[in-house]
XYZ file of C-alpha atoms in Angstrom:
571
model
C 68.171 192.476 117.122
C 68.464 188.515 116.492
C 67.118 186.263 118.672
C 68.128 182.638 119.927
C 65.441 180.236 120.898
C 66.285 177.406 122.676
C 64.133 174.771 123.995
C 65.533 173.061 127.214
C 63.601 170.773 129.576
C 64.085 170.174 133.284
C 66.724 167.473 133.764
C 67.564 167.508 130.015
C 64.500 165.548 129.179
C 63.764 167.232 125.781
C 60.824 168.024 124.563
C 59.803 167.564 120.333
C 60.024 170.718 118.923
C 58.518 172.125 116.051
C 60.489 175.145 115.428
C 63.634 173.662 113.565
C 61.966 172.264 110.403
C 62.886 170.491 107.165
C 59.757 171.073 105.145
C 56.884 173.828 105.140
C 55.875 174.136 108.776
C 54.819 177.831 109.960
C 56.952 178.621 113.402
C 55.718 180.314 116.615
C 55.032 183.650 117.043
C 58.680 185.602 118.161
C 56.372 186.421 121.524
C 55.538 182.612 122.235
C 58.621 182.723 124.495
C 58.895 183.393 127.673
C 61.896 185.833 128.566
C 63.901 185.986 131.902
C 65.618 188.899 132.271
C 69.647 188.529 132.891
C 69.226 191.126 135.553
C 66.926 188.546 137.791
C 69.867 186.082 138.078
C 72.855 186.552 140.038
C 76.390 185.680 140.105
C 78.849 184.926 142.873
C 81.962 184.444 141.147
C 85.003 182.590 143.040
C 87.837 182.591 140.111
C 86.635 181.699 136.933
C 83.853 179.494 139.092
C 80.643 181.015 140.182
C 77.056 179.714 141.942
C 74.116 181.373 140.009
C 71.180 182.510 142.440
C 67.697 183.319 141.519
C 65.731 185.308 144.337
C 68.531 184.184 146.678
C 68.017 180.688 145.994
C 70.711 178.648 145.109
C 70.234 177.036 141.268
C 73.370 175.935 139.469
C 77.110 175.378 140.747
C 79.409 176.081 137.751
C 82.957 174.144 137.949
C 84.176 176.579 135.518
C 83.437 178.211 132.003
C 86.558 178.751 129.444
C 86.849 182.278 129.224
C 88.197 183.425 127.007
C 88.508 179.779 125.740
C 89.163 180.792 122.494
C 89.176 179.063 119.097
C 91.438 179.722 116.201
C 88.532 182.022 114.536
C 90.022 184.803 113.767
C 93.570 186.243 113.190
C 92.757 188.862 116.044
C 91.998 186.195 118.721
C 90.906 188.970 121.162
C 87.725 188.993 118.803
C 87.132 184.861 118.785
C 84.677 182.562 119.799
C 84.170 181.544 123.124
C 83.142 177.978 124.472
C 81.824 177.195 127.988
C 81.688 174.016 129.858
C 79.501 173.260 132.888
C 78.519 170.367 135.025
C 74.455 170.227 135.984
C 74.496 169.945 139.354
C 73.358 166.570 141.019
C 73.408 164.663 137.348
C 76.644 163.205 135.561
C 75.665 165.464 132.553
C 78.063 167.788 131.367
C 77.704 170.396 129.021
C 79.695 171.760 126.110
C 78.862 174.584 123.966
C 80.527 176.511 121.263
C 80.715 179.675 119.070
C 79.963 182.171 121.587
C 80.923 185.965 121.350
C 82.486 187.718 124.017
C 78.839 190.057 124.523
C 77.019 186.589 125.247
C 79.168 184.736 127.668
C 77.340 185.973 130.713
C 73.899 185.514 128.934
C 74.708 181.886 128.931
C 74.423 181.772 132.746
C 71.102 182.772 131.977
C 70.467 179.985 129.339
C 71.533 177.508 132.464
C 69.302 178.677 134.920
C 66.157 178.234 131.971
C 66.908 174.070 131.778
C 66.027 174.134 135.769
C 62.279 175.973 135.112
C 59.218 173.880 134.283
C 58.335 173.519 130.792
C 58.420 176.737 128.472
C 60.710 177.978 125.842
C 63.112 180.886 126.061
C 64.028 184.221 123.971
C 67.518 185.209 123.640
C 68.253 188.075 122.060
C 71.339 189.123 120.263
C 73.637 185.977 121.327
C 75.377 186.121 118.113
C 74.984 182.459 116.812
C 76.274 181.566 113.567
C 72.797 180.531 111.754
C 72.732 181.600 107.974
C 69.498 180.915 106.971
C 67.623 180.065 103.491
C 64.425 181.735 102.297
C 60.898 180.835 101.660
C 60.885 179.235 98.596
C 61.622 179.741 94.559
C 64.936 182.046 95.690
C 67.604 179.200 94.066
C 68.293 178.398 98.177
C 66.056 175.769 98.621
C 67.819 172.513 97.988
C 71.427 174.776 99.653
C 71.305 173.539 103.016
C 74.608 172.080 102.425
C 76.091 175.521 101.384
C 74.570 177.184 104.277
C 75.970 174.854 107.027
C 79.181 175.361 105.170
C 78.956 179.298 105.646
C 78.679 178.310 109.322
C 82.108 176.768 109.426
C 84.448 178.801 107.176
C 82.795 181.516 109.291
C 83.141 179.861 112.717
C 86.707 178.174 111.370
C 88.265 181.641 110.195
C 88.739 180.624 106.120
C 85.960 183.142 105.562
C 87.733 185.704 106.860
C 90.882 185.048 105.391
C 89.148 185.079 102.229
C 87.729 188.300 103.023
C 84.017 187.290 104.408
C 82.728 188.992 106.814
C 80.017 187.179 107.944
C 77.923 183.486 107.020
C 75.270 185.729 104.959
C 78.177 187.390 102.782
C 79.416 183.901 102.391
C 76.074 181.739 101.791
C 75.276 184.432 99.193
C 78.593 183.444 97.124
C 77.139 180.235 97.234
C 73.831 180.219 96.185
C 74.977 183.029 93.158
C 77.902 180.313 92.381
C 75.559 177.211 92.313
C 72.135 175.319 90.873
C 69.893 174.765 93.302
C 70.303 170.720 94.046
C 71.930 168.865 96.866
C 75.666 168.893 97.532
C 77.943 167.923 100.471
C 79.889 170.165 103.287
C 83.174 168.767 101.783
C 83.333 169.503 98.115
C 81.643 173.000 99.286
C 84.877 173.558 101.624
C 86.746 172.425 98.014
C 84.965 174.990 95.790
C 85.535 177.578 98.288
C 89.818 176.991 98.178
C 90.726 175.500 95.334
C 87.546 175.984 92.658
C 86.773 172.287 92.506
C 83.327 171.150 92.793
C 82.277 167.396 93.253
C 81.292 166.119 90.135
C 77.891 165.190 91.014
C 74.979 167.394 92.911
C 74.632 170.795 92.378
C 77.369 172.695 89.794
C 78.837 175.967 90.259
C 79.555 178.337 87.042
C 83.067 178.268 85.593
C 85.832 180.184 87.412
C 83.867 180.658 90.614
C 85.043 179.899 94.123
C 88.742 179.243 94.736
C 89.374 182.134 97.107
C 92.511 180.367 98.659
C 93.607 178.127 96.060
C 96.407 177.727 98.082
C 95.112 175.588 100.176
C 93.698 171.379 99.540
C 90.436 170.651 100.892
C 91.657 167.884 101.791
C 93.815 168.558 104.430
C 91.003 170.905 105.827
C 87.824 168.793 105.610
C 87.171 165.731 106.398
C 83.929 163.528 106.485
C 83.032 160.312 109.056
C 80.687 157.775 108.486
C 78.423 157.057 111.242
C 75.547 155.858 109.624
C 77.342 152.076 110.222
C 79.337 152.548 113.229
C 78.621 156.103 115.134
C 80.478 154.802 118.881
C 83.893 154.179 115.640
C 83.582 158.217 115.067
C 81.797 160.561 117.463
C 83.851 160.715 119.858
C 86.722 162.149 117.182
C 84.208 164.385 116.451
C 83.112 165.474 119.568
C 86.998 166.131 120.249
C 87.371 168.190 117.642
C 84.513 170.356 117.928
C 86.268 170.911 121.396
C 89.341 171.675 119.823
C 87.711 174.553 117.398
C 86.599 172.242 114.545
C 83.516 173.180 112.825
C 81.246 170.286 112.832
C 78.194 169.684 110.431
C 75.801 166.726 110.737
C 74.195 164.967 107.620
C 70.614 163.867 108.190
C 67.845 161.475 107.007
C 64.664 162.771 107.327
C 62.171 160.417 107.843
C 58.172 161.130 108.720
C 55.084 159.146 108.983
C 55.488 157.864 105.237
C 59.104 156.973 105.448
C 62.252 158.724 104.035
C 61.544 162.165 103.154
C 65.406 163.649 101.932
C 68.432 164.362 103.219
C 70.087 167.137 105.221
C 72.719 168.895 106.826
C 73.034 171.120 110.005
C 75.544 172.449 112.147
C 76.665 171.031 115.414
C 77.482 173.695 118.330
C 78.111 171.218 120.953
C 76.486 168.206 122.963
C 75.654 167.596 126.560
C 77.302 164.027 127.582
C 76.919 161.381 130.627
C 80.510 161.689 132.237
C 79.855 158.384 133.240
C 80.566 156.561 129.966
C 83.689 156.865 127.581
C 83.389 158.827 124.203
C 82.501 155.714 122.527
C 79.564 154.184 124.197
C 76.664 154.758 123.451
C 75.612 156.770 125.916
C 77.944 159.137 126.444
C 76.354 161.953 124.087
C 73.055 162.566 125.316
C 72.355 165.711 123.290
C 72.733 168.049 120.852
C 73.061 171.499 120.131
C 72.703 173.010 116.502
C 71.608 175.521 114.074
C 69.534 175.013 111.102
C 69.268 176.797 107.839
C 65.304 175.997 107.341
C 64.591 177.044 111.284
C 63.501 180.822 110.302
C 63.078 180.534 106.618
C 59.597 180.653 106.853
C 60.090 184.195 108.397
C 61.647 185.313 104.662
C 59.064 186.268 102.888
C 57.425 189.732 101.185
C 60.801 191.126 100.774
C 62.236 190.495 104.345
C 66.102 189.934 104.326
C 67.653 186.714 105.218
C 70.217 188.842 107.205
C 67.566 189.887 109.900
C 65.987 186.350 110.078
C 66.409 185.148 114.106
C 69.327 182.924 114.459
C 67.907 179.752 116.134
C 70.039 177.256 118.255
C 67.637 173.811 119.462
C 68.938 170.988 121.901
C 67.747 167.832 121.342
C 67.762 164.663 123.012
C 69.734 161.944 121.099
C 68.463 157.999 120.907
C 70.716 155.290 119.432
C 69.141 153.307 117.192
C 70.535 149.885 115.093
C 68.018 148.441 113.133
C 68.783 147.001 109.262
C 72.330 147.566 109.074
C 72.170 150.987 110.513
C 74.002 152.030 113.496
C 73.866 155.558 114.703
C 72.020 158.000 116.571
C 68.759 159.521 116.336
C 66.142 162.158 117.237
C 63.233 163.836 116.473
C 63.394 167.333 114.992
C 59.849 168.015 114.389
C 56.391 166.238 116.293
C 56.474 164.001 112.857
C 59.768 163.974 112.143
C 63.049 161.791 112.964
C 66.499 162.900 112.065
C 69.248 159.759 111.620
C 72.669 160.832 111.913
C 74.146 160.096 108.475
C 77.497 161.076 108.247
C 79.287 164.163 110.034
C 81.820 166.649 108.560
C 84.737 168.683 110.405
C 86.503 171.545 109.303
C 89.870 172.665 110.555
C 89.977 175.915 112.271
C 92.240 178.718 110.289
C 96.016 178.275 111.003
C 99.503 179.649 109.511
C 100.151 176.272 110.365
C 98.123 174.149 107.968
C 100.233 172.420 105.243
C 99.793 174.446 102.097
C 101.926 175.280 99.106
C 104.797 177.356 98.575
C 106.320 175.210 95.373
C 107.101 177.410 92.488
C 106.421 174.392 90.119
C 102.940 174.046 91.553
C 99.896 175.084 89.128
C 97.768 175.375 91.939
C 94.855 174.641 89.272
C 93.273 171.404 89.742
C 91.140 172.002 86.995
C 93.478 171.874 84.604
C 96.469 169.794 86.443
C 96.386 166.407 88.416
C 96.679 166.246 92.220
C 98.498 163.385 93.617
C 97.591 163.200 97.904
C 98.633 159.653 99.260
C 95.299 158.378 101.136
C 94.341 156.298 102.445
C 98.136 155.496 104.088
C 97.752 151.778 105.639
C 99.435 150.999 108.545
C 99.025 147.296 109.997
C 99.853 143.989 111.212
C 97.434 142.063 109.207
C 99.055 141.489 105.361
C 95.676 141.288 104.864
C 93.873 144.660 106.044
C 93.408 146.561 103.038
C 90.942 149.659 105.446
C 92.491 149.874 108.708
C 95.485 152.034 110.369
C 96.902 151.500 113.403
C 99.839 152.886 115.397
C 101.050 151.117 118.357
C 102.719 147.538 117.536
C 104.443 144.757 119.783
C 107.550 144.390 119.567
C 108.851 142.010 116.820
C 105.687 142.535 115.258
C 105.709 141.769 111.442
C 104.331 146.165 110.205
C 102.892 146.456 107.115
C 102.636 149.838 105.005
C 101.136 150.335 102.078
C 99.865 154.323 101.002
C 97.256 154.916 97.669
C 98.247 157.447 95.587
C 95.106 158.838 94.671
C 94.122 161.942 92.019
C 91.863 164.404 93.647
C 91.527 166.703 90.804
C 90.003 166.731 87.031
C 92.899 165.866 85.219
C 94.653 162.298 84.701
C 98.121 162.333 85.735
C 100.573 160.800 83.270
C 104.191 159.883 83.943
C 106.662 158.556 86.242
C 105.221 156.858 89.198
C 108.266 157.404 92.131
C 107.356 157.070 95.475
C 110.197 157.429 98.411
C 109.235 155.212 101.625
C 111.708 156.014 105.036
C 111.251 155.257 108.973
C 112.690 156.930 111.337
C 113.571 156.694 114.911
C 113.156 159.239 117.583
C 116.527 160.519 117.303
C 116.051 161.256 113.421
C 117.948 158.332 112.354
C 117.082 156.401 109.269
C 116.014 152.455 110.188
C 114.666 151.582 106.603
C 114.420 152.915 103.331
C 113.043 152.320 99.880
C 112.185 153.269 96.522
C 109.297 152.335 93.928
C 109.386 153.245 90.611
C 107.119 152.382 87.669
C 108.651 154.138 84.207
C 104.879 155.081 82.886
C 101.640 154.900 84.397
C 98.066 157.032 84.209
C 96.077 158.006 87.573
C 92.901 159.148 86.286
C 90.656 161.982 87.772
C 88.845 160.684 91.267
C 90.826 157.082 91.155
C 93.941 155.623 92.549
C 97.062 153.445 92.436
C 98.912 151.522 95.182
C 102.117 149.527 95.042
C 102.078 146.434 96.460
C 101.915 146.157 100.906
C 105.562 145.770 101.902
C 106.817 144.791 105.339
C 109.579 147.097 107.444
C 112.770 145.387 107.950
C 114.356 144.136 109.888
C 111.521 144.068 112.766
C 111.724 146.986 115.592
C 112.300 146.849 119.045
C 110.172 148.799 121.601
C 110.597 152.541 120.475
C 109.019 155.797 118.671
C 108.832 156.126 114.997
C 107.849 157.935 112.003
C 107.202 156.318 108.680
C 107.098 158.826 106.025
C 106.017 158.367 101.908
C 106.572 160.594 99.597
C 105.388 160.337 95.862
C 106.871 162.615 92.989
C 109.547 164.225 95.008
C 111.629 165.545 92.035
C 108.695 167.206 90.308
C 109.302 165.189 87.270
C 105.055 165.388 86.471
C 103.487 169.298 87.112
C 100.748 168.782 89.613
C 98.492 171.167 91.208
C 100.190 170.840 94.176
C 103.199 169.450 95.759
C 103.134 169.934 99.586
C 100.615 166.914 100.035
C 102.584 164.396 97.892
C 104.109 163.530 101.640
C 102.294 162.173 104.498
C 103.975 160.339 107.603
C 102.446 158.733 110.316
C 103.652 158.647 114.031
C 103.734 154.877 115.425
C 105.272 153.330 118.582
C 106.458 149.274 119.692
C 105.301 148.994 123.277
C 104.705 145.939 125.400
C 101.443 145.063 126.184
C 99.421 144.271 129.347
C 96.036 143.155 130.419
C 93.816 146.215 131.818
C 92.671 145.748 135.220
C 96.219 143.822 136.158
C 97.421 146.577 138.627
C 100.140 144.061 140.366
C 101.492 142.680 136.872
C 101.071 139.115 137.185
C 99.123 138.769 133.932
C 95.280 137.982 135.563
C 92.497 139.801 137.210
C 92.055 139.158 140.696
C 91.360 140.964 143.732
C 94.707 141.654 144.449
C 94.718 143.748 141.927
C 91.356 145.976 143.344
C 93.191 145.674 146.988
C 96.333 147.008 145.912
C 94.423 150.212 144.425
C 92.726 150.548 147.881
C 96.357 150.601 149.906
C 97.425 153.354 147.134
C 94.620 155.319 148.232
C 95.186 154.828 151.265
C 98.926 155.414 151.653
C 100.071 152.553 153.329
C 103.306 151.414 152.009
C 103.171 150.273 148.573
C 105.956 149.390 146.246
C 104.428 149.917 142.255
C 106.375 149.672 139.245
C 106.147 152.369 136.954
C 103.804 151.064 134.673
C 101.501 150.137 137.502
C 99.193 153.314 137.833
C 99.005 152.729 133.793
C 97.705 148.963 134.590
C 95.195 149.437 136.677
C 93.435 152.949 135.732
C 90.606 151.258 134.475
C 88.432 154.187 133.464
C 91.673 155.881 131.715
C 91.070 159.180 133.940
C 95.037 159.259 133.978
C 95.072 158.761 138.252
C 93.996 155.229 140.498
C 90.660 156.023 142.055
C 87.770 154.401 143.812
C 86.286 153.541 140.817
C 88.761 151.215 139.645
C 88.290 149.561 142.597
C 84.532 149.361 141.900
C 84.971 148.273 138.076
C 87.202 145.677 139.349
C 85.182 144.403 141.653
C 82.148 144.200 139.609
C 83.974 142.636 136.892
C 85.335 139.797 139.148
C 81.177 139.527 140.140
C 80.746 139.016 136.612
C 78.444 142.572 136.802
C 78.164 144.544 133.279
C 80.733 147.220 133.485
C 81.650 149.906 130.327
C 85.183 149.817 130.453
C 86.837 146.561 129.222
C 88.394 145.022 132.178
C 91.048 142.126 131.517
C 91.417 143.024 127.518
C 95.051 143.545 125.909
C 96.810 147.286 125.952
C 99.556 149.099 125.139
C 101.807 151.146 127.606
C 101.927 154.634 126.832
């Protein structure tokens, strides 16, 4: 039986724990932990909400858990993971938590009712985390933490099963037969394992390994943030699509009482976040649940299988920290070590519905053929902005596209360079077109090419639209693949208005916060439509008391974490 140890504090304050490790570190005894039985807690259920008890006394109120709230795992969705969400009761902390099996949803209650007991850690047995884990040392794993995270999230994501994995072990082996033992990345991992492409430096795989669904482009699977500069520009897209059945992993810098010590990578299960702050502050993500490759490896050793090591899930209590350029969060994973957030990788969950390709004339080989995927695709109002994308506009706004045709694979594509720009209204019709076309040019492995940024004309009134490129559309090069030579993006011309102005006159005043309270109180009001839109200053999609309050305390000139009186788009 596997075991899950998880550390949890009373009111979330975390303690520094020492059994999720980076380096050589023995970990506790398996009978270190105390263990409640499941039996000793009880369950009132009202719907899908219940109250757990504990010797009749009252200890958590559960709004309600997602069951099944299932991800997009497995083909048979009966046999998915499950998710729950909670609130703590009396705290604005909220709790998310991921890649549950249908035999350890009810354990999780227990799980709950061990953050409200004093000190302590907790065994869990046979929860069924997804925790493939690397072995003591000289094995050709030790530098593969990259891998094993990986084998979390095809597992988790459903691509290992599609490729015919049936678990992270089967999967993690593949890897460490396939590769050197040296660092890699989540990302070109996720590429070996579809198409056969490895990055080109870090650890190497041997010739004609990996591509089990070289159907596929890692590309439109993976995809890698950088929070190490900006983590309030990115985690809360993460955090959204871990709650959407993304697999997450986390890059980390290691650093101990000497300084920087390597890098790493773990996977993310889920966080527990203050309610009261948006997605990007700060604050919102208070901690974080994940799984580490190195947290048992110890326990492999004298011949013992990886398979049977525990699986190991620790919470622990994030810190932001900006200091020399850096700008992300932090905590610390051992007594004498602190992790920085580095960078974080997602991983679509298994679909029919991802893009992949069905083109005869494809070579699906991108060892041998170029591959052509237009990104980044710029989207702007500033001629200028060669980095940014954005999708609402005012009307009569001057929109500037420009997309880079870049070559993902090994091989330097050599031809034509056509490229097909069109936008189109919500009713499908055309309102501009164009054509670039450069006789000869060469795109060579890992680099790119861009025509010039052109403007749409004439300028659009308010309105939906969809600009759409597409490079190569006749075939006239062979390419690995074809289906991601096209990308559009969705974009919209709204009006703007100034959040905070519920009545519309174009300031902040406290009209505004007294025409909120007569709402709420249903006394006659006349609103326009776009009122309720105005003056939700929190975004919760509904007026409420708080905008009152945040209106209030901005006219006080009191701090506030919603930006009262600054420019937005109607929906």
């Amino acid at each position: 039986m596997k075991r899950i140890l998880t550390v949890i504090c009373i009111l979330l304050a975390i303690c520094m724990l020492s059994t999720t490790t980076v380096f050589a570190q023995s970990a506790p005894a398996a009978d270190s932990a105390d263990a409640i039985d499941i039996a000793d807690a009880d369950a009132a259920a009202v719907g899908d909400s219940y109250t757990l008890t504990d010797g009749g006394e009252p200890v958590l109120e559960v709004a309600h858990v997602y069951k099944p709230g299932l991800t997009a795992a497995l083909s048979d969705r009966s046999n998915g993971y499950y998710t729950a969400e909670f609130m703590l009761p009396e705290t604005n902390y909220q709790v998310y938590l991921t890649g549950l099996t249908q035999d350890n949803t009810e354990e999780i209650r227990q799980m709950i009712i061990n953050a409200y007991t004093e000190g302590g850690d907790f065994d869990f047995k046979n929860l069924g985390f997804i925790d493939a884990e690397k072995t003591w040392a000289d094995d050709g794993d030790e530098n593969l933490c990259w891998a094993a995270s990986t084998s979390n999230l095809l597992t988790y994501t459903g691509w290992a099963a599609q490729a015919g994995f049936a678990s992270a072990d089967d999967v993690f082996e593949a890897f460490i037969s396939a590769f050197d033992d040296n660092g890699g990345n989540v990302e070109f991992a996720t590429g070996w394992f579809l198409d056969g492409v490895a990055a080109p430096g870090g650890a190497q795989p041997t010739a004609g390994t990996g591509r089990y669904l070289p159907q596929y482009n890692y590309s439109d699977v993976v995809e890698t943030f950088d929070v190490y500069n900006g983590i309030t520009e990115h985690m809360d897209t993460v955090y959204d699509r871990l709650k959407s059945g993304y697999g997450v992993s986390l890059s980390l810098d290691i650093y101990g009482n000497q300084g920087y010590e390597g890098a790493h990578a773990v996977t993310c299960w889920g966080f527990v976040t203050d309610i009261r702050y948006p997605k990007t502050s700060k604050q919102f993500c208070k901690n974080v649940f994940i799984t580490d490759s190195d947290s048992d490896q110890y326990w492999v050793q004298g011949g013992k299988d990886r398979r049977d090591a525990d699986d190991v899930m620790s919470l622990y209590a994030l810190e932001p920290v900006e200091q020399e350029g850096i700008d992300t969060m932090m905590f610390d994973i051992t007594d004498r070590q602190t992790a920085l957030i580095s960078e974080a990788v997602t991983i679509a969950p298994y679909s029919a519905d991802i893009p992949h390709e069905t083109s005869i004339d494809a070579t699906m080989d991108p060892l041998t053929s170029p591959d052509i995927i237009l990104d980044p695709f710029i989207l702007t109002d500033d001629v200028n902005d060669k980095d940014h994308t954005i999708t609402t506009f005012a009307p009569n706004t001057t929109i500037y596209y420009q997309p880079y045709m870049m070559n993902v694979a090994n091989t330097a594509y050599t031809g034509r360079l056509r490229l097909v720009v069109t936008v189109t209204d919500e009713q499908g019709d055309t309102v501009y077109s164009r054509t670039f076309n450069y006789s000869s040019s060469t795109i060579s492995p890992s680099s790119g090419s861009a025509f010039g940024k052109e403007s749409i004309t004439p300028k659009l009134p308010v309105g939906d639209y969809t600009i759409t490129a597409s490079f190569n559309p006749d075939h006239e090069v062979a390419e690995a693949y074809f289906f991601n030579n096209t990308r559009s993006i969705d974009f919209k011309v709204r009006e703007s208005y100034k959040l905070g102005d519920t009545d519309g006159d174009g300031s902040i005043s406290v009209v505004d916060a007294t025409l909120i309270q007569r709402v709420l109180a249903h006394l006659v009001v006349t609103l326009d439509e776009n009122a309720a839109q105005r003056g939700d200053i929190n975004e919760s999609g509904d007026l409420d008391l708080l905008d009152v309050t945040y209106i209030q305390r901005h006219l006080a000139g009191l701090e506030i974490p919603y930006a009262v009186n600054d420019s937005r788009y109607y929906q």
